[in-house]
Structures are given as structure tokens and as C-alpha cells.
């Protein structure tokens, strides 16, 4: 987890931050500033993060999902800088994150749907190798909380 958090080097977040299981206040806004990820992909990730923050789910799930959003953004930034993902593939990862998060914080999460989205996230992360490890770890953490 420490390694995953080290990857958030250039993220600028407005508002309070919840990282590393240490509750520093409930984050309600996640503004992507100074990122190489823009447009619909950035908006999908930001909107998904804000949905998680506003959800009535347990704090532990929300905290790990917040970390997962930041890890996915970092992974996409690194993959983009290395030319490893197309714009369409980045958009698909962002949609998978959004679907996974929506199910995870739902009042009655549907196992089939969150598992499907998690598998898609994990597949993208495995394809990207080392830069995908934090996404794999955090996705597994959320899944263990939902089980």
C-alpha cells in the first residue's frame, strides 16, 4: 500500500484528503489538476470519485475506493506517457472504475456486476505490468470488504 501511495506524486486535490487508511477528513471533491489525463476520461474519474465520497457506504470502503481512483489516474497517466494505452482504452478503464465504484457503494451491491468490473480493471492493470500493481492491490482490498 505504501508503494501505491508513493505514486500520487503530482496529484493536486482540493479539499480534505483520505489516504492510507488515515482519515484526514471526508473528501468531497477530487479535482484533477496538472494531469496528463483530460476530457471525458478525467471527468468520468472525477465524477466517480465524487459519487463515492457522497455515498452512505462504510468509511473503509469509501477510503479504499478513493485510493483506487487516485491509483487508476496515476496508472493511466504513466501508461499515456509510455504510449501503452489508446484514448479508447483509457476511457474503458475509467468506465470500469466508475461501474465498480457505483456497485461497491450501492445499498445492495450486485456481486455479478462489481466482480465483472473488477475483472476488467485487473486485466488492464496486469497488462500494464508494474504501474498496474497498486490498482490490483486496491481492487483486491475492495473485493475482500464486499465479500
Coordinates of N, CA and C in Angstrom, one line a residue, residues 9-147:
X9 N 2.3 11.3 -6.7 CA 3.3 12.4 -6.6 C 2.8 13.8 -7.2
X10 N 2.1 13.8 -8.3 CA 1.7 15.1 -8.9 C 0.2 15.4 -8.9
X11 N -0.5 14.7 -8.0 CA -2.0 14.9 -7.9 C -2.2 16.1 -7.0
X12 N -3.0 17.0 -7.5 CA -3.4 18.1 -6.6 C -4.9 17.9 -6.3
X13 N -5.2 17.9 -5.0 CA -6.6 17.6 -4.6 C -7.0 18.7 -3.8
X14 N -8.2 19.3 -4.1 CA -8.8 20.4 -3.4 C -9.7 19.8 -2.4
X15 N -9.6 20.3 -1.1 CA -10.5 19.7 -0.1 C -9.7 18.8 0.8
X16 N -10.3 18.1 1.7 CA -9.7 17.2 2.6 C -9.3 15.9 1.9
X17 N -8.3 15.2 2.4 CA -7.8 14.0 1.8 C -7.9 12.8 2.7
X18 N -8.3 11.7 2.2 CA -8.3 10.4 2.9 C -7.4 9.5 2.2
X19 N -6.2 9.2 2.8 CA -5.2 8.3 2.2 C -4.7 7.3 3.2
X20 N -4.3 6.2 2.8 CA -3.5 5.2 3.6 C -4.3 4.8 4.8
X21 N -5.6 4.8 4.8 CA -6.4 4.4 5.9 C -6.4 5.4 7.0
X22 N -5.8 6.5 6.8 CA -5.8 7.6 7.8 C -6.8 8.6 7.4
X23 N -7.8 8.7 8.2 CA -8.9 9.6 7.9 C -8.5 11.1 8.2
X24 N -8.3 11.9 7.2 CA -7.9 13.3 7.5 C -9.1 14.2 7.2
X25 N -10.3 13.6 7.1 CA -11.5 14.3 6.8 C -12.1 13.7 5.6
X26 N -13.4 13.9 5.4 CA -14.1 13.3 4.3 C -13.9 14.2 3.0
X27 N -13.4 13.6 2.0 CA -13.1 14.3 0.8 C -14.4 14.3 -0.1
X28 N -14.8 15.5 -0.5 CA -16.0 15.5 -1.3 C -15.7 16.0 -2.7
X29 N -14.5 16.5 -3.0 CA -14.2 17.0 -4.3 C -12.8 16.5 -4.7
X30 N -12.7 16.0 -5.9 CA -11.4 15.5 -6.4 C -11.2 16.2 -7.7
X31 N -10.4 17.2 -7.7 CA -10.2 18.0 -8.9 C -8.9 17.5 -9.5
X32 N -8.9 17.1 -10.7 CA -7.7 16.7 -11.4 C -7.0 17.9 -12.0
X33 N -5.9 18.3 -11.4 CA -5.2 19.5 -11.9 C -3.8 19.0 -12.2
X34 N -3.2 19.7 -13.2 CA -1.9 19.4 -13.7 C -1.7 17.9 -14.0
X35 N -2.7 17.3 -14.7 CA -2.7 15.9 -15.0 C -2.6 15.8 -16.6
X36 N -2.0 14.7 -17.0 CA -2.0 14.5 -18.5 C -3.3 13.8 -19.0
X37 N -4.1 13.5 -18.0 CA -5.4 12.9 -18.4 C -6.5 14.0 -18.4
X38 N -7.1 14.2 -19.5 CA -8.1 15.3 -19.7 C -9.4 14.8 -20.3
X39 N -10.3 15.7 -20.5 CA -11.5 15.4 -21.2 C -12.4 14.4 -20.5
X40 N -13.1 13.6 -21.3 CA -14.1 12.7 -20.8 C -13.5 11.7 -19.8
X41 N -12.3 11.2 -19.9 CA -11.7 10.3 -19.0 C -11.5 10.9 -17.6
X42 N -11.0 12.1 -17.6 CA -10.8 12.8 -16.3 C -12.1 13.1 -15.7
X43 N -13.1 13.5 -16.5 CA -14.4 13.8 -15.9 C -15.1 12.5 -15.3
X44 N -15.0 11.4 -16.0 CA -15.5 10.1 -15.5 C -14.9 9.8 -14.2
X45 N -13.6 9.9 -14.1 CA -12.9 9.6 -12.8 C -13.3 10.5 -11.7
X46 N -13.3 11.8 -12.0 CA -13.6 12.8 -11.0 C -15.1 12.6 -10.5
X47 N -16.0 12.4 -11.5 CA -17.4 12.2 -11.1 C -17.6 11.0 -10.3
X48 N -16.9 9.9 -10.6 CA -17.0 8.7 -9.9 C -16.5 8.8 -8.5
X49 N -15.3 9.5 -8.3 CA -14.8 9.8 -7.0 C -15.8 10.6 -6.2
X50 N -16.4 11.6 -6.7 CA -17.4 12.4 -6.0 C -18.6 11.6 -5.6
X51 N -19.0 10.7 -6.5 CA -20.1 9.8 -6.1 C -19.8 8.9 -4.9
X52 N -18.6 8.4 -4.9 CA -18.1 7.5 -3.8 C -18.1 8.4 -2.5
X53 N -17.5 9.6 -2.6 CA -17.4 10.4 -1.4 C -18.8 10.8 -0.8
X54 N -19.8 10.9 -1.7 CA -21.1 11.3 -1.2 C -22.0 10.1 -0.8
X55 N -21.5 8.9 -1.0 CA -22.3 7.7 -0.8 C -22.4 7.4 0.7
X56 N -23.4 6.6 1.1 CA -23.6 6.3 2.5 C -22.9 5.0 2.9
X57 N -22.1 4.5 2.0 CA -21.3 3.2 2.3 C -20.4 3.4 3.5
X58 N -19.8 2.3 4.0 CA -18.9 2.4 5.1 C -17.7 3.2 4.8
X59 N -17.1 3.8 5.8 CA -15.9 4.6 5.6 C -14.7 3.9 5.0
X60 N -14.5 2.6 5.5 CA -13.4 1.8 5.0 C -13.5 1.6 3.5
X61 N -14.7 1.2 3.0 CA -14.9 1.0 1.6 C -14.6 2.3 0.8
X62 N -15.2 3.4 1.3 CA -15.0 4.7 0.6 C -13.5 5.1 0.6
X63 N -12.8 4.9 1.7 CA -11.4 5.3 1.7 C -10.6 4.5 0.7
X64 N -10.8 3.2 0.7 CA -10.0 2.4 -0.3 C -10.4 2.7 -1.7
X65 N -11.7 2.9 -2.0 CA -12.2 3.4 -3.3 C -11.5 4.7 -3.7
X66 N -11.4 5.6 -2.8 CA -10.7 6.9 -3.0 C -9.3 6.7 -3.5
X67 N -8.6 5.8 -2.8 CA -7.2 5.5 -3.1 C -7.2 4.8 -4.5
X68 N -8.2 3.9 -4.8 CA -8.2 3.3 -6.1 C -8.4 4.3 -7.2
X69 N -9.2 5.3 -7.0 CA -9.4 6.3 -8.0 C -8.1 7.0 -8.3
X70 N -7.3 7.3 -7.3 CA -6.1 8.0 -7.5 C -5.1 7.1 -8.1
X71 N -5.1 5.8 -7.8 CA -4.2 4.8 -8.4 C -4.5 4.6 -9.8
X72 N -5.8 4.6 -10.2 CA -6.1 4.4 -11.6 C -5.7 5.7 -12.4
X73 N -5.9 6.8 -11.8 CA -5.4 8.1 -12.5 C -3.9 8.0 -12.7
X74 N -3.2 7.7 -11.7 CA -1.7 7.6 -11.8 C -1.3 6.5 -12.9
X75 N -2.0 5.4 -12.8 CA -1.7 4.3 -13.8 C -2.0 4.8 -15.2
X76 N -3.1 5.5 -15.4 CA -3.4 6.0 -16.8 C -2.4 7.1 -17.2
X77 N -2.0 7.9 -16.3 CA -1.0 8.9 -16.7 C 0.3 8.3 -17.1
X78 N 0.8 7.3 -16.3 CA 2.0 6.7 -16.7 C 1.9 5.9 -18.0
X79 N 0.8 5.2 -18.2 CA 0.5 4.4 -19.4 C 0.5 5.4 -20.6
X80 N -0.1 6.5 -20.4 CA -0.2 7.5 -21.5 C 1.2 8.0 -21.9
X81 N 2.0 8.3 -20.9 CA 3.3 8.9 -21.1 C 4.2 7.8 -21.8
X82 N 3.9 6.6 -21.7 CA 4.7 5.5 -22.3 C 4.0 5.0 -23.6
X83 N 2.8 5.6 -23.9 CA 2.1 5.1 -25.1 C 1.6 3.7 -25.1
X84 N 1.2 3.3 -23.9 CA 0.7 1.9 -23.7 C -0.8 1.7 -23.9
X85 N -1.5 2.8 -23.8 CA -3.0 2.7 -23.9 C -3.5 3.8 -24.9
X86 N -4.5 3.4 -25.7 CA -5.1 4.3 -26.6 C -6.1 5.1 -25.8
X87 N -6.6 6.2 -26.4 CA -7.7 7.0 -25.7 C -8.9 6.2 -25.4
X88 N -9.2 5.3 -26.3 CA -10.4 4.4 -26.1 C -10.2 3.4 -24.9
X89 N -9.0 2.9 -24.8 CA -8.7 2.0 -23.7 C -8.7 2.8 -22.4
X90 N -8.2 4.0 -22.4 CA -8.2 4.8 -21.2 C -9.7 5.0 -20.7
X91 N -10.5 5.4 -21.7 CA -11.9 5.6 -21.4 C -12.6 4.4 -20.9
X92 N -12.2 3.2 -21.4 CA -12.8 2.0 -20.9 C -12.4 1.7 -19.5
X93 N -11.2 1.9 -19.1 CA -10.7 1.8 -17.8 C -11.5 2.7 -16.8
X94 N -11.6 3.9 -17.2 CA -12.4 4.9 -16.4 C -13.8 4.5 -16.2
X95 N -14.5 3.9 -17.3 CA -15.9 3.5 -17.1 C -15.9 2.2 -16.2
X96 N -14.9 1.3 -16.3 CA -14.9 0.2 -15.4 C -14.7 0.6 -14.0
X97 N -13.9 1.6 -13.7 CA -13.7 2.1 -12.4 C -15.0 2.7 -11.9
X98 N -15.7 3.4 -12.7 CA -17.0 4.0 -12.3 C -18.0 3.0 -12.0
X99 N -18.1 1.9 -12.9 CA -19.1 0.9 -12.6 C -18.8 0.1 -11.4
X100 N -17.5 -0.2 -11.2 CA -17.1 -0.9 -10.0 C -17.4 -0.1 -8.7
X101 N -17.1 1.1 -8.7 CA -17.3 2.0 -7.6 C -18.8 2.2 -7.3
X102 N -19.6 2.4 -8.3 CA -21.0 2.5 -8.1 C -21.7 1.3 -7.5
X103 N -21.2 0.1 -7.9 CA -21.8 -1.1 -7.3 C -21.2 -1.3 -5.9
X104 N -20.0 -0.9 -5.6 CA -19.4 -1.1 -4.3 C -20.0 -0.3 -3.2
X105 N -20.5 0.9 -3.6 CA -21.1 1.8 -2.6 C -22.6 1.8 -2.6
X106 N -23.2 0.9 -3.5 CA -24.7 0.8 -3.5 C -25.2 0.2 -2.2
X107 N -26.5 0.5 -1.9 CA -27.1 -0.1 -0.7 C -27.1 -1.6 -0.8
X108 N -27.3 -2.2 -1.9 CA -27.2 -3.6 -2.1 C -26.4 -3.9 -3.3
X109 N -25.0 -4.0 -3.1 CA -24.1 -4.2 -4.3 C -24.5 -5.6 -5.0
X110 N -24.5 -5.5 -6.3 CA -24.7 -6.8 -7.1 C -23.4 -7.4 -7.4
X111 N -23.1 -8.5 -6.8 CA -21.9 -9.2 -6.9 C -21.4 -9.5 -8.3
X112 N -22.3 -9.9 -9.2 CA -22.0 -10.2 -10.6 C -21.5 -9.0 -11.2
X113 N -22.1 -7.8 -11.0 CA -21.7 -6.6 -11.7 C -20.4 -6.0 -11.2
X114 N -20.2 -6.0 -9.8 CA -18.9 -5.5 -9.3 C -17.8 -6.4 -9.6
X115 N -18.0 -7.7 -9.6 CA -16.9 -8.6 -10.0 C -16.5 -8.5 -11.5
X116 N -17.5 -8.3 -12.3 CA -17.2 -8.1 -13.8 C -16.4 -6.9 -14.0
X117 N -16.8 -5.8 -13.3 CA -16.0 -4.5 -13.4 C -14.6 -4.7 -12.8
X118 N -14.5 -5.4 -11.7 CA -13.2 -5.6 -11.1 C -12.3 -6.4 -12.0
X119 N -12.8 -7.4 -12.6 CA -12.0 -8.2 -13.5 C -11.5 -7.4 -14.7
X120 N -12.3 -6.5 -15.2 CA -11.8 -5.6 -16.3 C -10.7 -4.7 -15.8
X121 N -10.9 -4.1 -14.6 CA -9.8 -3.2 -14.0 C -8.5 -4.0 -13.8
X122 N -8.7 -5.2 -13.3 CA -7.5 -6.1 -13.0 C -6.8 -6.5 -14.3
X123 N -7.6 -6.8 -15.3 CA -7.0 -7.1 -16.6 C -6.2 -6.0 -17.2
X124 N -6.7 -4.8 -17.1 CA -6.0 -3.6 -17.6 C -4.7 -3.4 -16.8
X125 N -4.8 -3.5 -15.5 CA -3.7 -3.3 -14.6 C -2.6 -4.4 -14.9
X126 N -3.0 -5.6 -15.1 CA -2.0 -6.7 -15.3 C -1.3 -6.5 -16.7
X127 N -2.0 -6.0 -17.7 CA -1.5 -5.7 -19.0 C -0.4 -4.6 -18.9
X128 N -0.5 -3.7 -17.9 CA 0.4 -2.6 -17.8 C 1.6 -2.9 -16.9
X129 N 1.6 -4.1 -16.3 CA 2.7 -4.5 -15.5 C 2.9 -3.8 -14.2
X130 N 4.1 -3.3 -13.9 CA 4.4 -2.7 -12.6 C 3.6 -1.5 -12.3
X131 N 3.2 -0.7 -13.3 CA 2.4 0.5 -13.0 C 1.0 0.1 -12.6
X132 N 0.6 -1.1 -12.9 CA -0.8 -1.5 -12.5 C -0.9 -2.2 -11.2
X133 N 0.2 -2.5 -10.5 CA 0.2 -3.2 -9.2 C -0.7 -2.5 -8.2
X134 N -0.6 -1.2 -8.0 CA -1.4 -0.6 -6.9 C -2.9 -0.8 -7.2
X135 N -3.3 -0.7 -8.5 CA -4.7 -0.9 -8.9 C -5.1 -2.3 -8.6
X136 N -4.2 -3.3 -8.8 CA -4.5 -4.7 -8.5 C -4.7 -4.9 -7.0
X137 N -3.8 -4.3 -6.2 CA -3.9 -4.4 -4.7 C -5.2 -3.8 -4.2
X138 N -5.4 -2.6 -4.6 CA -6.6 -1.8 -4.1 C -7.9 -2.5 -4.5
X139 N -8.0 -3.0 -5.8 CA -9.2 -3.6 -6.2 C -9.4 -4.9 -5.4
X140 N -8.4 -5.6 -5.1 CA -8.5 -6.8 -4.2 C -9.0 -6.4 -2.8
X141 N -8.5 -5.3 -2.3 CA -8.9 -4.9 -1.0 C -10.4 -4.5 -1.0
X142 N -10.9 -3.9 -2.0 CA -12.3 -3.5 -2.0 C -13.1 -4.8 -2.1
X143 N -12.7 -5.7 -3.0 CA -13.4 -7.0 -3.1 C -13.5 -7.8 -1.8
X144 N -12.4 -7.8 -1.1 CA -12.4 -8.5 0.2 C -13.4 -7.9 1.2
X145 N -13.6 -6.6 1.1 CA -14.6 -5.9 2.0 C -16.0 -6.2 1.6
X146 N -16.2 -6.4 0.3 CA -17.5 -6.7 -0.2 C -18.0 -8.1 0.0
X147 N -17.0 -9.0 0.1 CA -17.3 -10.4 0.3 C -18.0 -10.8 1.6

